[in-house]
PDB file of C-alpha atoms in Angstrom:
ATOM      1  CA  MET A   1      -0.278   0.182   0.039  1.00  0.00           C
ATOM      2  CA  ALA A   2       3.280   2.423   0.526  1.00  0.00           C
ATOM      3  CA  SER A   3       4.632   1.712  -2.893  1.00  0.00           C
ATOM      4  CA  GLU A   4       1.176   2.188  -4.319  1.00  0.00           C
ATOM      5  CA  LEU A   5       0.525   5.885  -2.342  1.00  0.00           C
ATOM      6  CA  CYS A   6       4.373   6.460  -3.477  1.00  0.00           C
ATOM      7  CA  LYS A   7       3.950   5.634  -6.969  1.00  0.00           C
ATOM      8  CA  THR A   8       0.368   7.580  -7.099  1.00  0.00           C
ATOM      9  CA  ILE A   9       1.655  11.456  -5.548  1.00  0.00           C
ATOM     10  CA  SER A  10       5.419  10.401  -8.340  1.00  0.00           C
ATOM     11  CA  VAL A  11       2.335  10.488 -11.215  1.00  0.00           C
ATOM     12  CA  ALA A  12       1.139  13.936  -9.734  1.00  0.00           C
ATOM     13  CA  ARG A  13       3.838  15.221  -9.321  1.00  0.00           C
ATOM     14  CA  LEU A  14       5.543  14.095 -13.273  1.00  0.00           C
ATOM     15  CA  GLU A  15       2.515  15.093 -14.636  1.00  0.00           C
ATOM     16  CA  LYS A  16       1.924  17.913 -13.094  1.00  0.00           C
ATOM     17  CA  HIS A  17      -1.907  17.243 -11.757  1.00  0.00           C
ATOM     18  CA  LYS A  18      -3.989  19.819 -10.297  1.00  0.00           C
ATOM     19  CA  ASN A  19      -6.585  17.075  -8.611  1.00  0.00           C
ATOM     20  CA  LEU A  20      -4.756  14.478  -5.960  1.00  0.00           C
ATOM     21  CA  PHE A  21      -7.606  11.598  -4.699  1.00  0.00           C
ATOM     22  CA  LEU A  22      -6.417  10.174  -1.256  1.00  0.00           C
ATOM     23  CA  ASN A  23      -9.534   8.896  -0.104  1.00  0.00           C
ATOM     24  CA  TYR A  24     -10.225   5.886   2.045  1.00  0.00           C
ATOM     25  CA  ARG A  25      -5.644   4.911   2.032  1.00  0.00           C
ATOM     26  CA  ASN A  26      -5.724   4.316   6.539  1.00  0.00           C
ATOM     27  CA  LEU A  27      -3.224   6.850   6.425  1.00  0.00           C
ATOM     28  CA  HIS A  28      -2.674   7.702   9.812  1.00  0.00           C
ATOM     29  CA  HIS A  29      -0.109  10.378   9.058  1.00  0.00           C
ATOM     30  CA  PHE A  30       0.959  13.404   6.539  1.00  0.00           C
ATOM     31  CA  PRO A  31       2.147  10.974   3.569  1.00  0.00           C
ATOM     32  CA  LEU A  32       6.110  12.704   3.311  1.00  0.00           C
ATOM     33  CA  GLU A  33       5.753  11.915  -0.379  1.00  0.00           C
ATOM     34  CA  LEU A  34       3.610  14.705  -0.403  1.00  0.00           C
ATOM     35  CA  LEU A  35       6.069  17.383   1.045  1.00  0.00           C
ATOM     36  CA  LYS A  36       8.714  16.082  -0.279  1.00  0.00           C
ATOM     37  CA  ASP A  37      11.425  18.234  -2.277  1.00  0.00           C
ATOM     38  CA  GLU A  38       9.508  21.210  -2.961  1.00  0.00           C
ATOM     39  CA  GLY A  39       6.112  19.185  -3.267  1.00  0.00           C
ATOM     40  CA  LEU A  40       2.989  19.808  -5.588  1.00  0.00           C
ATOM     41  CA  GLN A  41       3.582  23.293  -6.809  1.00  0.00           C
ATOM     42  CA  TYR A  42       0.105  22.862  -9.390  1.00  0.00           C
ATOM     43  CA  LEU A  43      -1.964  20.718  -7.915  1.00  0.00           C
ATOM     44  CA  GLU A  44      -5.508  22.616  -6.221  1.00  0.00           C
ATOM     45  CA  ARG A  45      -7.091  19.683  -5.092  1.00  0.00           C
ATOM     46  CA  LEU A  46      -5.991  17.265  -2.689  1.00  0.00           C
ATOM     47  CA  TYR A  47      -8.689  14.976  -1.514  1.00  0.00           C
ATOM     48  CA  MET A  48      -8.308  13.381   1.837  1.00  0.00           C
ATOM     49  CA  LYS A  49     -11.579  12.028   3.774  1.00  0.00           C
ATOM     50  CA  ARG A  50     -12.643   9.164   5.077  1.00  0.00           C
ATOM     51  CA  ASN A  51      -8.919   7.955   6.580  1.00  0.00           C
ATOM     52  CA  SER A  52      -7.190   8.369  10.055  1.00  0.00           C
ATOM     53  CA  LEU A  53      -5.348  11.711   9.492  1.00  0.00           C
ATOM     54  CA  THR A  54      -4.541  13.442  13.360  1.00  0.00           C
ATOM     55  CA  THR A  55      -2.856  16.251  12.129  1.00  0.00           C
ATOM     56  CA  LEU A  56      -1.312  18.413   9.538  1.00  0.00           C
ATOM     57  CA  PRO A  57       2.303  19.305   8.532  1.00  0.00           C
ATOM     58  CA  GLU A  58       3.285  22.707   9.102  1.00  0.00           C
ATOM     59  CA  ASN A  59       5.391  23.012   5.816  1.00  0.00           C
ATOM     60  CA  LEU A  60       2.222  22.608   4.191  1.00  0.00           C
ATOM     61  CA  ALA A  61       1.108  26.052   2.821  1.00  0.00           C
ATOM     62  CA  GLN A  62       5.141  25.877   1.695  1.00  0.00           C
ATOM     63  CA  LYS A  63       4.866  22.510  -0.730  1.00  0.00           C
ATOM     64  CA  LEU A  64       1.534  23.050  -1.477  1.00  0.00           C
ATOM     65  CA  PRO A  65       1.047  27.248  -2.477  1.00  0.00           C
ATOM     66  CA  ASN A  66      -1.711  26.837  -4.727  1.00  0.00           C
ATOM     67  CA  LEU A  67      -4.584  24.641  -3.473  1.00  0.00           C
ATOM     68  CA  VAL A  68      -7.389  26.210  -4.091  1.00  0.00           C
ATOM     69  CA  GLU A  69     -10.169  23.021  -2.197  1.00  0.00           C
ATOM     70  CA  LEU A  70      -8.825  20.966   0.327  1.00  0.00           C
ATOM     71  CA  TYR A  71     -11.071  18.093   2.391  1.00  0.00           C
ATOM     72  CA  LEU A  72     -10.031  16.304   5.045  1.00  0.00           C
ATOM     73  CA  HIS A  73     -13.610  14.908   5.992  1.00  0.00           C
ATOM     74  CA  SER A  74     -14.306  12.073   8.313  1.00  0.00           C
ATOM     75  CA  ASN A  75     -10.401  11.556  10.068  1.00  0.00           C
ATOM     76  CA  ASN A  76      -9.454  12.328  13.810  1.00  0.00           C
ATOM     77  CA  ILE A  77      -7.565  15.641  13.189  1.00  0.00           C
ATOM     78  CA  VAL A  78      -7.783  17.291  16.772  1.00  0.00           C
ATOM     79  CA  VAL A  79      -5.246  20.550  15.765  1.00  0.00           C
ATOM     80  CA  VAL A  80      -5.352  22.480  13.019  1.00  0.00           C
ATOM     81  CA  PRO A  81      -1.808  24.532  12.940  1.00  0.00           C
ATOM     82  CA  GLU A  82      -1.372  27.952  12.344  1.00  0.00           C
ATOM     83  CA  ALA A  83       0.636  28.093   9.742  1.00  0.00           C
ATOM     84  CA  ILE A  84      -2.625  26.522   7.681  1.00  0.00           C
ATOM     85  CA  GLY A  85      -3.242  30.128   7.567  1.00  0.00           C
ATOM     86  CA  SER A  86      -0.256  30.958   5.178  1.00  0.00           C
ATOM     87  CA  LEU A  87      -2.494  28.914   1.920  1.00  0.00           C
ATOM     88  CA  VAL A  88      -3.495  32.343   0.537  1.00  0.00           C
ATOM     89  CA  LYS A  89      -5.247  30.701  -2.168  1.00  0.00           C
ATOM     90  CA  LEU A  90      -7.205  28.429  -0.429  1.00  0.00           C
ATOM     91  CA  GLN A  91     -11.152  28.712  -1.298  1.00  0.00           C
ATOM     92  CA  CYS A  92     -12.803  25.570   0.322  1.00  0.00           C
ATOM     93  CA  LEU A  93     -11.731  23.673   3.572  1.00  0.00           C
ATOM     94  CA  ASP A  94     -13.167  20.674   4.912  1.00  0.00           C
ATOM     95  CA  LEU A  95     -12.827  19.323   8.418  1.00  0.00           C
ATOM     96  CA  SER A  96     -16.416  18.074   8.767  1.00  0.00           C
ATOM     97  CA  ASP A  97     -16.436  14.916  11.139  1.00  0.00           C
ATOM     98  CA  ASN A  98     -13.237  14.988  13.364  1.00  0.00           C
ATOM     99  CA  ALA A  99     -11.984  15.935  16.134  1.00  0.00           C
ATOM    100  CA  LEU A 100     -11.448  19.456  16.747  1.00  0.00           C
ATOM    101  CA  GLU A 101     -12.119  21.260  20.287  1.00  0.00           C
ATOM    102  CA  ILE A 102     -10.550  24.263  18.821  1.00  0.00           C
ATOM    103  CA  VAL A 103      -9.964  26.182  15.184  1.00  0.00           C
ATOM    104  CA  CYS A 104      -6.785  28.694  15.230  1.00  0.00           C
ATOM    105  CA  PRO A 105      -7.742  31.948  14.358  1.00  0.00           C
ATOM    106  CA  GLU A 106      -5.112  32.266  11.646  1.00  0.00           C
ATOM    107  CA  ILE A 107      -7.394  30.629   9.390  1.00  0.00           C
ATOM    108  CA  GLY A 108      -8.990  33.798   9.878  1.00  0.00           C
ATOM    109  CA  ARG A 109      -5.898  35.418   7.200  1.00  0.00           C
ATOM    110  CA  LEU A 110      -7.309  32.710   4.590  1.00  0.00           C
ATOM    111  CA  ARG A 111      -8.202  36.178   2.371  1.00  0.00           C
ATOM    112  CA  ALA A 112      -9.531  33.676   0.288  1.00  0.00           C
ATOM    113  CA  LEU A 113     -11.956  30.995   1.805  1.00  0.00           C
ATOM    114  CA  ARG A 114     -15.308  31.072   1.097  1.00  0.00           C
ATOM    115  CA  HIS A 115     -15.987  27.992   2.372  1.00  0.00           C
ATOM    116  CA  LEU A 116     -15.733  26.386   6.488  1.00  0.00           C
ATOM    117  CA  ARG A 117     -17.643  23.369   7.234  1.00  0.00           C
ATOM    118  CA  LEU A 118     -16.875  22.063  10.947  1.00  0.00           C
ATOM    119  CA  ALA A 119     -20.023  19.695  10.911  1.00  0.00           C
ATOM    120  CA  ASN A 120     -19.840  17.099  14.034  1.00  0.00           C
ATOM    121  CA  ASN A 121     -17.116  18.124  15.775  1.00  0.00           C
ATOM    122  CA  GLN A 122     -16.721  18.871  19.208  1.00  0.00           C
ATOM    123  CA  LEU A 123     -16.473  22.556  18.643  1.00  0.00           C
ATOM    124  CA  GLN A 124     -17.072  25.011  21.459  1.00  0.00           C
ATOM    125  CA  PHE A 125     -16.952  28.543  20.333  1.00  0.00           C
ATOM    126  CA  LEU A 126     -14.694  29.945  17.559  1.00  0.00           C
ATOM    127  CA  PRO A 127     -11.792  32.260  19.056  1.00  0.00           C
ATOM    128  CA  PRO A 128     -12.925  35.897  19.573  1.00  0.00           C
ATOM    129  CA  VAL A 129     -10.640  37.713  16.814  1.00  0.00           C
ATOM    130  CA  PRO A 130     -11.919  41.354  16.962  1.00  0.00           C
ATOM    131  CA  HIS A 131     -14.309  41.887  13.880  1.00  0.00           C
ATOM    132  CA  ARG A 132     -12.764  44.702  11.626  1.00  0.00           C
ATOM    133  CA  GLY A 133     -14.387  44.406   8.824  1.00  0.00           C
ATOM    134  CA  PRO A 134     -17.976  43.960   7.596  1.00  0.00           C
ATOM    135  CA  LYS A 135     -20.588  41.573   8.318  1.00  0.00           C
ATOM    136  CA  PRO A 136     -20.196  37.989   6.774  1.00  0.00           C
ATOM    137  CA  ALA A 137     -22.983  37.224   3.857  1.00  0.00           C
ATOM    138  CA  ALA A 138     -23.200  34.528   6.162  1.00  0.00           C
ATOM    139  CA  VAL A 139     -22.374  32.128   9.464  1.00  0.00           C
ATOM    140  CA  ARG A 140     -24.308  29.311   9.886  1.00  0.00           C
ATOM    141  CA  ALA A 141     -23.826  27.116  13.011  1.00  0.00           C
ATOM    142  CA  ALA A 142     -26.778  24.967  14.014  1.00  0.00           C
ATOM    143  CA  PRO A 143     -27.476  24.028  17.766  1.00  0.00           C
ATOM    144  CA  PRO A 144     -26.438  22.111  20.445  1.00  0.00           C
ATOM    145  CA  LEU A 145     -24.097  25.158  20.171  1.00  0.00           C
ATOM    146  CA  PRO A 146     -23.551  27.081  23.839  1.00  0.00           C
ATOM    147  CA  ALA A 147     -24.180  30.422  24.331  1.00  0.00           C
ATOM    148  CA  ALA A 148     -20.832  31.224  23.205  1.00  0.00           C
ATOM    149  CA  GLN A 149     -20.994  31.664  18.964  1.00  0.00           C
ATOM    150  CA  PRO A 150     -19.055  31.926  16.530  1.00  0.00           C
ATOM    151  CA  GLN A 151     -17.456  35.365  16.686  1.00  0.00           C
ATOM    152  CA  ARG A 152     -18.596  37.798  13.604  1.00  0.00           C
ATOM    153  CA  ALA A 153     -15.603  37.694  11.601  1.00  0.00           C
ATOM    154  CA  LEU A 154     -11.871  35.903  12.392  1.00  0.00           C
ATOM    155  CA  HIS A 155      -9.287  38.925  11.226  1.00  0.00           C
ATOM    156  CA  GLY A 156     -11.956  40.475   9.244  1.00  0.00           C
ATOM    157  CA  TRP A 157     -12.256  37.775   6.872  1.00  0.00           C
ATOM    158  CA  LYS A 158     -15.617  37.776   5.539  1.00  0.00           C
ATOM    159  CA  PRO A 159     -16.658  33.754   4.589  1.00  0.00           C
ATOM    160  CA  SER A 160     -19.536  33.003   2.048  1.00  0.00           C
ATOM    161  CA  CYS A 161     -20.744  30.069   4.764  1.00  0.00           C
ATOM    162  CA  ILE A 162     -19.316  28.407   7.775  1.00  0.00           C
ATOM    163  CA  SER A 163     -21.115  25.129   8.616  1.00  0.00           C
ATOM    164  CA  ALA A 164     -20.408  23.771  12.084  1.00  0.00           C
ATOM    165  CA  THR A 165     -23.659  21.764  12.705  1.00  0.00           C
ATOM    166  CA  ARG A 166     -23.588  19.609  15.353  1.00  0.00           C
ATOM    167  CA  CYS A 167     -20.332  20.896  17.049  1.00  0.00           C
ATOM    168  CA  GLY A 168     -19.966  20.145  20.209  1.00  0.00           C
ATOM    169  CA  ALA A 169     -22.289  17.235  20.529  1.00  0.00           C
ATOM    170  CA  PRO A 170     -21.765  12.456  19.783  1.00  0.00           C
ATOM    171  CA  VAL A 171     -22.960  12.209  17.104  1.00  0.00           C
ATOM    172  CA  GLN A 172     -25.843   9.014  16.317  1.00  0.00           C
ATOM    173  CA  VAL A 173     -24.579   7.244  12.601  1.00  0.00           C
ATOM    174  CA  SER A 174     -27.031   5.179  11.762  1.00  0.00           C
ATOM    175  CA  GLU A 175     -26.018   2.211   8.945  1.00  0.00           C
ATOM    176  CA  VAL A 176     -25.981   3.899   5.405  1.00  0.00           C
ATOM    177  CA  LYS A 177     -26.647   1.044   2.316  1.00  0.00           C
ATOM    178  CA  LEU A 178     -23.983   1.350   0.276  1.00  0.00           C
ATOM    179  CA  LEU A 179     -24.373   1.811  -3.495  1.00  0.00           C
ATOM    180  CA  SER A 180     -22.000  -0.917  -5.108  1.00  0.00           C
ATOM    181  CA  PHE A 181     -21.452  -1.949  -9.092  1.00  0.00           C
ATOM    182  CA  SER A 182     -19.821  -5.081 -10.699  1.00  0.00           C
ATOM    183  CA  SER A 183     -17.137  -5.516 -12.736  1.00  0.00           C
ATOM    184  CA  GLY A 184     -17.127  -8.890 -13.681  1.00  0.00           C
ATOM    185  CA  GLN A 185     -16.864 -11.183 -11.209  1.00  0.00           C
ATOM    186  CA  LEU A 186     -15.974  -7.920  -8.914  1.00  0.00           C
ATOM    187  CA  THR A 187     -18.294  -6.145  -7.135  1.00  0.00           C
ATOM    188  CA  VAL A 188     -16.863  -2.823  -5.666  1.00  0.00           C
ATOM    189  CA  PHE A 189     -18.590  -0.184  -2.609  1.00  0.00           C
ATOM    190  CA  LEU A 190     -19.085   3.053  -3.168  1.00  0.00           C
ATOM    191  CA  PRO A 191     -18.506   5.661  -0.568  1.00  0.00           C
ATOM    192  CA  ALA A 192     -22.124   6.897   0.975  1.00  0.00           C
ATOM    193  CA  GLU A 193     -21.810  10.056  -0.285  1.00  0.00           C
ATOM    194  CA  VAL A 194     -22.815   8.714  -3.733  1.00  0.00           C
ATOM    195  CA  LYS A 195     -26.091   8.719  -4.387  1.00  0.00           C
ATOM    196  CA  ALA A 196     -26.441   7.043  -7.978  1.00  0.00           C
ATOM    197  CA  ILE A 197     -24.850   5.364  -9.823  1.00  0.00           C
ATOM    198  CA  GLY A 198     -24.325   6.482 -13.931  1.00  0.00           C
ATOM    199  CA  THR A 199     -23.510   3.612 -16.465  1.00  0.00           C
ATOM    200  CA  GLU A 200     -22.636   4.081 -20.425  1.00  0.00           C
ATOM    201  CA  ARG A 201     -26.497   4.154 -20.839  1.00  0.00           C
ATOM    202  CA  ASP A 202     -26.930   6.736 -19.030  1.00  0.00           C
ATOM    203  CA  CYS A 203     -25.982   9.686 -21.535  1.00  0.00           C
ATOM    204  CA  ILE A 204     -28.630  11.891 -20.204  1.00  0.00           C
ATOM    205  CA  LEU A 205     -27.990  13.381 -17.242  1.00  0.00           C
ATOM    206  CA  PRO A 206     -30.683  13.460 -13.760  1.00  0.00           C
ATOM    207  CA  LEU A 207     -32.743  16.911 -13.964  1.00  0.00           C
ATOM    208  CA  GLN A 208     -31.357  17.325  -9.547  1.00  0.00           C
ATOM    209  CA  GLU A 209     -27.439  17.118 -11.515  1.00  0.00           C
ATOM    210  CA  LEU A 210     -28.292  19.104 -14.499  1.00  0.00           C
ATOM    211  CA  ALA A 211     -29.805  21.715 -11.893  1.00  0.00           C
ATOM    212  CA  MET A 212     -26.707  22.267  -9.769  1.00  0.00           C
ATOM    213  CA  ARG A 213     -23.648  22.060 -12.156  1.00  0.00           C
ATOM    214  CA  SER A 214     -25.607  24.982 -14.040  1.00  0.00           C
ATOM    215  CA  LEU A 215     -25.715  26.925 -11.347  1.00  0.00           C
ATOM    216  CA  HIS A 216     -22.594  25.715  -9.381  1.00  0.00           C
ATOM    217  CA  ARG A 217     -20.931  27.098 -13.022  1.00  0.00           C
ATOM    218  CA  ALA A 218     -22.766  30.075 -12.857  1.00  0.00           C
ATOM    219  CA  CYS A 219     -21.669  31.173  -9.234  1.00  0.00           C
ATOM    220  CA  HIS A 220     -17.829  30.432  -9.664  1.00  0.00           C
ATOM    221  CA  ARG A 221     -17.637  31.551 -12.856  1.00  0.00           C
ATOM    222  CA  PHE A 222     -19.868  34.600 -13.308  1.00  0.00           C
ATOM    223  CA  LEU A 223     -20.134  35.872  -9.066  1.00  0.00           C
ATOM    224  CA  LYS A 224     -17.765  34.260  -7.723  1.00  0.00           C
ATOM    225  CA  ASP A 225     -19.393  33.002  -4.432  1.00  0.00           C
ATOM    226  CA  LEU A 226     -22.864  32.064  -3.520  1.00  0.00           C
ATOM    227  CA  ASN A 227     -23.618  35.124  -1.079  1.00  0.00           C
ATOM    228  CA  PHE A 228     -27.052  35.876  -3.813  1.00  0.00           C
ATOM    229  CA  LEU A 229     -27.744  32.253  -2.948  1.00  0.00           C
ATOM    230  CA  SER A 230     -30.021  31.489   1.204  1.00  0.00           C
ATOM    231  CA  PRO A 231     -31.643  28.441   2.923  1.00  0.00           C
ATOM    232  CA  ILE A 232     -34.648  30.690   1.464  1.00  0.00           C
ATOM    233  CA  SER A 233     -33.750  30.146  -1.918  1.00  0.00           C
ATOM    234  CA  LEU A 234     -31.992  26.699  -1.775  1.00  0.00           C
ATOM    235  CA  PRO A 235     -32.790  23.982   1.188  1.00  0.00           C
ATOM    236  CA  ARG A 236     -29.743  23.842   2.949  1.00  0.00           C
ATOM    237  CA  SER A 237     -29.257  20.354   2.024  1.00  0.00           C
ATOM    238  CA  LEU A 238     -28.559  21.314  -1.589  1.00  0.00           C
ATOM    239  CA  LEU A 239     -27.015  24.470  -0.794  1.00  0.00           C
ATOM    240  CA  GLU A 240     -24.237  22.844   1.076  1.00  0.00           C
ATOM    241  CA  LEU A 241     -23.798  20.533  -1.552  1.00  0.00           C
ATOM    242  CA  LEU A 242     -23.130  23.390  -4.021  1.00  0.00           C
ATOM    243  CA  GLN A 243     -20.914  24.909  -1.974  1.00  0.00           C
ATOM    244  CA  CYS A 244     -19.394  21.382  -1.183  1.00  0.00           C
ATOM    245  CA  PRO A 245     -19.379  18.913  -4.285  1.00  0.00           C
ATOM    246  CA  LEU A 246     -19.623  15.629  -4.277  1.00  0.00           C
ATOM    247  CA  GLY A 247     -15.564  15.504  -6.483  1.00  0.00           C
ATOM    248  CA  HIS A 248     -14.750  16.991  -9.130  1.00  0.00           C
ATOM    249  CA  CYS A 249     -13.992  14.219 -12.724  1.00  0.00           C
ATOM    250  CA  HIS A 250     -11.050  12.254 -13.269  1.00  0.00           C
ATOM    251  CA  ARG A 251     -11.366  13.498 -17.014  1.00  0.00           C
ATOM    252  CA  CYS A 252     -12.159  16.581 -16.503  1.00  0.00           C
ATOM    253  CA  SER A 253     -12.546  17.995 -13.556  1.00  0.00           C
ATOM    254  CA  GLU A 254     -16.035  18.995 -13.528  1.00  0.00           C
ATOM    255  CA  PRO A 255     -17.320  18.686 -10.387  1.00  0.00           C
ATOM    256  CA  MET A 256     -20.028  15.837  -9.379  1.00  0.00           C
ATOM    257  CA  PHE A 257     -23.297  16.345  -6.920  1.00  0.00           C
ATOM    258  CA  THR A 258     -25.898  13.913  -6.751  1.00  0.00           C
ATOM    259  CA  ILE A 259     -24.290  10.172  -9.358  1.00  0.00           C
ATOM    260  CA  VAL A 260     -20.416   9.184 -10.445  1.00  0.00           C
ATOM    261  CA  TYR A 261     -19.804   7.522 -13.966  1.00  0.00           C
ATOM    262  CA  PRO A 262     -17.514   4.867 -11.555  1.00  0.00           C
ATOM    263  CA  LYS A 263     -14.602   2.851 -13.963  1.00  0.00           C
ATOM    264  CA  LEU A 264     -12.364   0.780 -12.438  1.00  0.00           C
ATOM    265  CA  PHE A 265      -9.033  -0.236 -12.982  1.00  0.00           C
ATOM    266  CA  PRO A 266      -7.435  -3.785 -11.667  1.00  0.00           C
ATOM    267  CA  LEU A 267      -3.971  -2.234 -11.061  1.00  0.00           C
ATOM    268  CA  ARG A 268      -2.615  -6.492 -12.130  1.00  0.00           C
ATOM    269  CA  GLU A 269      -3.875  -5.241 -15.954  1.00  0.00           C
ATOM    270  CA  THR A 270      -1.110  -2.021 -15.459  1.00  0.00           C
ATOM    271  CA  PRO A 271       2.290  -1.685 -14.960  1.00  0.00           C
ATOM    272  CA  MET A 272       1.308  -1.399 -11.732  1.00  0.00           C
ATOM    273  CA  ALA A 273       0.712  -4.918 -11.065  1.00  0.00           C
ATOM    274  CA  GLY A 274       4.788  -5.188 -10.563  1.00  0.00           C
ATOM    275  CA  LEU A 275       4.143  -2.973  -7.371  1.00  0.00           C
ATOM    276  CA  HIS A 276       3.009  -6.183  -6.151  1.00  0.00           C
ATOM    277  CA  GLN A 277       4.264  -8.666  -8.301  1.00  0.00           C
ATOM    278  CA  GLY A 278       1.280  -9.792 -10.125  1.00  0.00           C
ATOM    279  CA  THR A 279      -1.279 -11.043  -7.617  1.00  0.00           C
ATOM    280  CA  THR A 280      -2.906  -7.841  -6.088  1.00  0.00           C
ATOM    281  CA  THR A 281      -6.866  -8.131  -6.758  1.00  0.00           C
ATOM    282  CA  VAL A 282      -6.211  -4.230  -5.343  1.00  0.00           C
ATOM    283  CA  SER A 283      -8.195  -2.244  -8.209  1.00  0.00           C
ATOM    284  CA  PHE A 284      -8.612   1.573  -8.729  1.00  0.00           C
ATOM    285  CA  VAL A 285     -11.868   3.554  -9.545  1.00  0.00           C
ATOM    286  CA  ALA A 286     -12.369   6.392 -11.385  1.00  0.00           C
ATOM    287  CA  TYR A 287     -15.775   8.285 -10.705  1.00  0.00           C
ATOM    288  CA  CYS A 288     -16.187  10.523 -14.361  1.00  0.00           C
ATOM    289  CA  CYS A 289     -19.138  13.001 -14.800  1.00  0.00           C
ATOM    290  CA  SER A 290     -20.358  11.590 -18.228  1.00  0.00           C
ATOM    291  CA  THR A 291     -20.658   8.817 -20.251  1.00  0.00           C
ATOM    292  CA  ARG A 292     -18.644  10.742 -22.510  1.00  0.00           C
ATOM    293  CA  CYS A 293     -15.594  10.981 -19.940  1.00  0.00           C
ATOM    294  CA  LEU A 294     -15.944   7.572 -18.359  1.00  0.00           C
ATOM    295  CA  GLN A 295     -15.682   6.078 -22.471  1.00  0.00           C
ATOM    296  CA  THR A 296     -12.680   8.327 -22.386  1.00  0.00           C
ATOM    297  CA  PHE A 297     -10.889   8.265 -19.605  1.00  0.00           C
ATOM    298  CA  ASP A 298      -7.868   5.873 -19.157  1.00  0.00           C
ATOM    299  CA  LEU A 299      -5.913   5.779 -16.165  1.00  0.00           C
ATOM    300  CA  LEU A 300      -2.634   5.966 -18.059  1.00  0.00           C
ATOM    301  CA  SER A 301      -2.673   8.297 -20.313  1.00  0.00           C
TER     302      SER A 301
END
């Protein structure tokens, strides 16, 4: 597994990838390969959901200076280092479902940050930093938060949305039925966030997916943020989904919200099989956004 991880990161560095998917890797420490030499200077989106990370490296901004989106959902992160404030291009930070008890004030230095997700942590309050700017567009922190509610702003930062629902209280997680798809004799279960699976025959996207993609494209291309959208104009669940998509297409980086088109690549059929002496049953699952991307995406191209 370590060799496979190093190979994945090495390929991303060599080919100057903008997206890197390290979800479900059972990582207990931030991969040193990401911090090696100059790091990954071209990387814009890093996905590290559902691992076992407990902290982040102090030199994260130095090695990944162009990060725009950082997804750390469902880890065991207790402390976010002060150096997080040096990720000057960061727009979306997902720290939901971790073990955070406090949030460092240095996050307030992230002037480009529009979406901060803190749901399902152990937060009692946000740091009481003096207000230095206009009132932020929207700050959501649903009960049960104590009387010390989140402050209006951190160092004058104006976020589009802070999501901090159910902080400060244990969360009862019910069993979730995972979707799956089959390829040959192999059945693959997809992450719980995936709500629908597309195939090569599904040329027409569901109406909700089309609407979400169109709205997301309009917001980020013309309005640059989601301030004009309120929970009244869009259901809260869809508003949160719009702010942090399910993922991005491996082929074209198109955001996906309700449906993915998975494609399975058994590693034993690729040059990477040598990492496991050709005996591995490990496979790589790529997520595409449409039948076209599904048909044209090649792991080795």
